Amino acid sequence: MYGPAMTDTDDLLPIGLEDRLPAEARKATHAMRAALGAMDSHGYDRVRPPLIEFERSLAGRMDGVQTRRLFRFVDPESLRTLALRSDMTPQVGRIASTGLADAPRPLRLCYAGDVATITADQLDPARQRLQLGAELIGADTVAAASEIVMLAVEAVEATGARGISVDFTLPDLVDVLAADAFALAEDRIDAVRRELDTKDAGGLVAAGGEAYLPLIHAAGSLGDALAKLRELDGGGTLATRIEALETIADRIGARARVTLDPTERHGFEYQSWFGFTIYADGARGALGRGGTYWIKGSDEAATGFSLYLDALLPALEGREPAATVFLPLGHDPSVAARLREEAWRTVAALEESDDPRALGCSHRLDGSEPVAL
Amino acid sequence: MYGPAMTDTDDLLPIGLEDRLPAEARKATHAMRAALGAMDSHGYDRVRPPLIEFERSLAGRMDGVQTRRLFRFVDPESLRTLALRSDMTPQVGRIASTGLADAPRPLRLCYAGDVATITADQLDPARQRLQLGAELIGADTVAAASEIVMLAVEAVEATGARGISVDFTLPDLVDVLAADAFALAEDRIDAVRRELDTKDAGGLVAAGGEAYLPLIHAAGSLGDALAKLRELDGGGTLATRIEALETIADRIGARARVTLDPTERHGFEYQSWFGFTIYADGARGALGRGGTYWIKGSDEAATGFSLYLDALLPALEGREPAATVFLPLGHDPSVAARLREEAWRTVAALEESDDPRALGCSHRLDGSEPVAL
């Protein structure tokens, strides 16, 4: 609306922290409410955990929270180390296993709020993000995964994003095959996982994971990738997983393109049998991730997803404010109130010199009716 | 909805930090959106500043920010001290004088977000609050003050609160009288202010402020208090201020009770000629404050207010979620989608054993229609 969308942050704001000026703020607020609306319509109740917790509580409730990435400080009240949340998922897990421990299961919760990390990714300097998501607590079945993937797609659709795609993964695939089909020694599993992460065929063979070789080229559209998995899976060890992925994809139907990268693990370290990443046309990288997991501490099964609004915003069109009518000095306040009830925006003159156009008005009140400028 | 509104925080959360469970979160979200809607309808554009800034930037932009109350930490990137915001008003002032420096005036901005302090008030242990407010930048006239007070009343009304009252104050009254009417020496002004703060008649006389004595008993309904001010103000020094307060009160009309405490200063240290506090029936103390001030750094005049949602929530009725229909296994997803479009909430069965009543459903889908349970 006025000048660049972000302020010049060189001196004013620490690196990775930005203001959202009106046009960006309007987009962010609209997208957040639309996504939360989709989650609410599927029965997900919003909870609002605090910005700050004990560091141990944030870090202890889920694997993958790196304490060195947290903004930390000693609390003069408790003399314990507090931290600013870097992820709301463990907070929702804490709520489910404490304040809502007695609520019936499956428990559907959603959340939205700012999270911050002291160091940013090299690819993305942002140190604060607007995270939102949903958690289905007490269930990690195929039905739960289907609901959560569909909900993630609907939440992204509700923001106005198009060209949605979902990439599935099977986080425990290496372990399952090692135990059941490939008879890989337990002390070799980590090495095999690492070589699969880098898709290094030579390294994989050297690590004793020759049987896993076909997985290096198994990523692609769901149909193709599942065909390759079936081929690999002579003993039927993966049959239930393959069927599960087909069920989840059927539910999505034509609403999103579905791919499978069976050995992808990045960001899924804490997940159990199923994970997914969601994308949309025009977005900056992945919008978010989800999957099945165990809540640490309570050992309760759960399925959920998180979206990062900052990645999504570039994919969304700008939103104009409502038509705005300028109210000259001496206008009738009851007319102005009526217009606001009819969803007009009003901007009242404070001085004779106020300029309706400069103040963003499209209309001017003339007697009891708005007249286009 | 489930058990107590807040979790047992003794061990789980640091003192003064709480979860909002579904019922409380629903109230907070509704109130915040309603108040923001009122501000938007008057042409106030929302901005979203970051959670964290350089400490100097937060503290340097407005008097009254106490750095010892900020959550602070050293930024490994810049090696400078960062702080979690304790007040969004200076952030909006910074935006107005940087990213929106070239936007036409008067500039109308609003904001809502979490703020935190490391130490709480003795009366209120909360260390995190949900603050929202509006700033009218480039104007501190009577017209600006009238708009802002009216907007604060409308924002509180929009949340559903009733029995609103507004208490005016004149933050520079002692100085104005000292210079013009009472010929009080400048080095006596601080002492006189202190004695007026504690309403200590003996101390006031001892401090050389005998002329100010009637102000100790001048607080009350606007009419009575202004009559006392007029009596005190033989020379007409206060005539424009008295007229201003009457104009602001006229604008409010019957929508709020108006009182005046002419010498009240607590929380108004950084304000210029006008300040106000807003209350509502059933709220926990004051809902918020506002007034005219100068933005530090840019020396631009401004008028604004802040509300604290945590004080307001006890005054508001609980809000029920939309009517919720249980979707049995094997339901038609297109029927469910149609119901959500008609503003039903749906909760889908994941297993045969899912209990519709326990999951908060009021209806059950039977074929294509919801049937009351």
XYZ file of C-alpha atoms in Angstrom, chain B residues 30-197:
168
model
C -13.608 -13.669 19.157
C -12.919 -10.580 21.248
C -9.695 -9.819 19.394
C -11.316 -10.133 15.972
C -14.318 -8.051 17.022
C -12.112 -5.232 18.341
C -9.843 -5.354 15.276
C -12.947 -5.292 13.081
C -14.124 -2.087 14.759
C -10.718 -0.481 14.185
C -10.582 -1.615 10.569
C -14.048 -0.212 9.914
C -12.749 3.215 10.972
C -9.882 3.008 8.479
C -7.143 1.691 10.792
C -4.714 -0.572 8.907
C -3.209 -3.420 10.880
C 0.587 -3.758 11.062
C 2.471 -6.746 12.464
C 5.814 -5.853 14.063
C 8.119 -8.684 15.208
C 8.157 -10.234 18.696
C 11.797 -9.287 19.206
C 13.743 -6.074 18.607
C 16.979 -4.451 19.664
C 16.525 -3.510 23.308
C 17.618 0.054 22.560
C 15.008 0.387 19.887
C 12.181 -0.775 22.158
C 13.348 1.291 25.114
C 14.454 4.336 23.184
C 11.236 5.037 21.333
C 9.017 5.781 24.260
C 9.383 6.918 27.848
C 7.994 4.507 30.356
C 9.465 1.295 28.885
C 11.413 -0.139 31.812
C 14.328 -2.162 30.461
C 14.650 -4.142 33.680
C 11.171 -5.531 32.982
C 12.124 -6.797 29.512
C 13.065 -10.368 28.641
C 16.577 -9.748 27.267
C 19.248 -11.842 25.561
C 22.360 -11.302 23.497
C 21.950 -11.959 19.779
C 24.778 -14.203 18.536
C 24.313 -12.726 15.058
C 24.628 -9.021 15.888
C 26.189 -9.359 19.385
C 23.671 -6.747 20.463
C 21.059 -7.066 23.211
C 17.653 -8.077 21.969
C 14.431 -7.972 23.938
C 10.984 -9.430 23.729
C 8.461 -6.641 23.266
C 6.597 -5.540 26.379
C 4.446 -2.995 24.534
C 3.596 -2.740 20.857
C 3.022 1.043 20.892
C 6.707 1.968 20.397
C 6.895 -0.582 17.594
C 4.014 1.113 15.793
C 5.740 4.473 16.351
C 8.891 3.061 14.786
C 6.964 1.783 11.775
C 5.264 5.162 11.356
C 8.598 6.961 11.332
C 10.468 4.451 9.134
C 8.589 2.101 6.793
C 5.555 4.377 6.679
C 7.414 7.698 7.011
C 6.153 8.732 3.573
C 2.546 7.605 4.040
C 0.073 10.527 4.139
C -0.968 11.882 7.541
C -2.991 11.421 9.590
C -1.901 7.778 9.495
C -4.266 5.270 11.086
C -2.661 2.022 12.268
C -3.827 -0.780 14.527
C -2.176 -3.847 16.005
C -2.785 -6.935 18.134
C -0.283 -9.366 19.562
C 1.330 -10.935 22.573
C 3.628 -8.871 24.786
C 5.680 -10.104 27.748
C 7.498 -8.747 30.797
C 9.992 -10.571 32.962
C 8.474 -9.298 36.183
C 4.781 -8.916 36.782
C 2.837 -6.339 38.740
C 2.183 -7.343 42.310
C -1.539 -7.062 41.668
C -1.416 -9.046 38.435
C 1.030 -11.944 38.156
C 0.544 -12.303 34.377
C 3.811 -11.985 32.462
C 2.260 -12.304 29.011
C -0.692 -10.307 27.745
C -2.603 -9.961 24.533
C -2.390 -6.268 23.666
C -4.351 -4.558 20.939
C -4.836 -0.968 20.028
C -4.905 1.827 17.501
C -2.653 4.809 16.823
C -3.632 7.962 14.961
C -0.287 9.351 13.876
C 0.284 12.974 12.901
C -2.529 14.396 15.033
C -3.036 15.148 18.721
C -5.881 17.626 18.364
C -9.243 17.536 20.111
C -10.670 15.919 16.954
C -7.980 13.217 17.112
C -8.600 12.588 20.814
C -12.367 12.415 20.181
C -11.897 9.839 17.433
C -9.547 7.707 19.525
C -11.696 7.704 22.674
C -14.777 6.865 20.601
C -12.856 4.115 18.796
C -11.713 2.621 22.110
C -15.335 2.579 23.307
C -16.523 1.003 20.039
C -13.750 -1.610 20.106
C -14.729 -2.634 23.650
C -18.440 -2.599 22.733
C -17.701 -4.837 19.737
C -16.330 -7.546 22.032
C -19.695 -7.681 23.786
C -18.623 -5.931 27.004
C -21.178 -3.658 28.639
C -21.191 -0.910 31.269
C -18.248 0.894 29.733
C -16.746 3.881 31.515
C -13.940 6.225 30.577
C -11.842 8.170 33.058
C -10.156 11.262 31.605
C -6.998 12.855 32.922
C -4.906 15.917 32.075
C -1.290 14.679 32.319
C 0.344 18.133 32.054
C -2.111 19.946 34.288
C 0.386 20.596 37.092
C 2.911 22.081 34.659
C 0.369 24.248 32.853
C -0.926 25.698 36.091
C 2.597 26.138 37.419
C 3.630 28.179 34.426
C 0.498 30.217 33.865
C -1.738 30.500 36.893
C 0.018 29.457 40.067
C 3.529 30.797 39.361
C 5.071 27.677 40.930
C 8.857 27.527 40.667
C 10.043 24.868 38.247
C 12.104 23.071 40.908
C 8.970 22.576 42.971
C 6.915 20.919 40.230
C 8.126 17.350 40.841
C 7.411 17.547 44.553
C 3.936 18.938 43.937
C 3.209 16.151 41.442
C 4.277 13.524 43.980
C 2.035 14.934 46.704
C -0.900 15.100 44.305
C -0.279 11.467 43.333
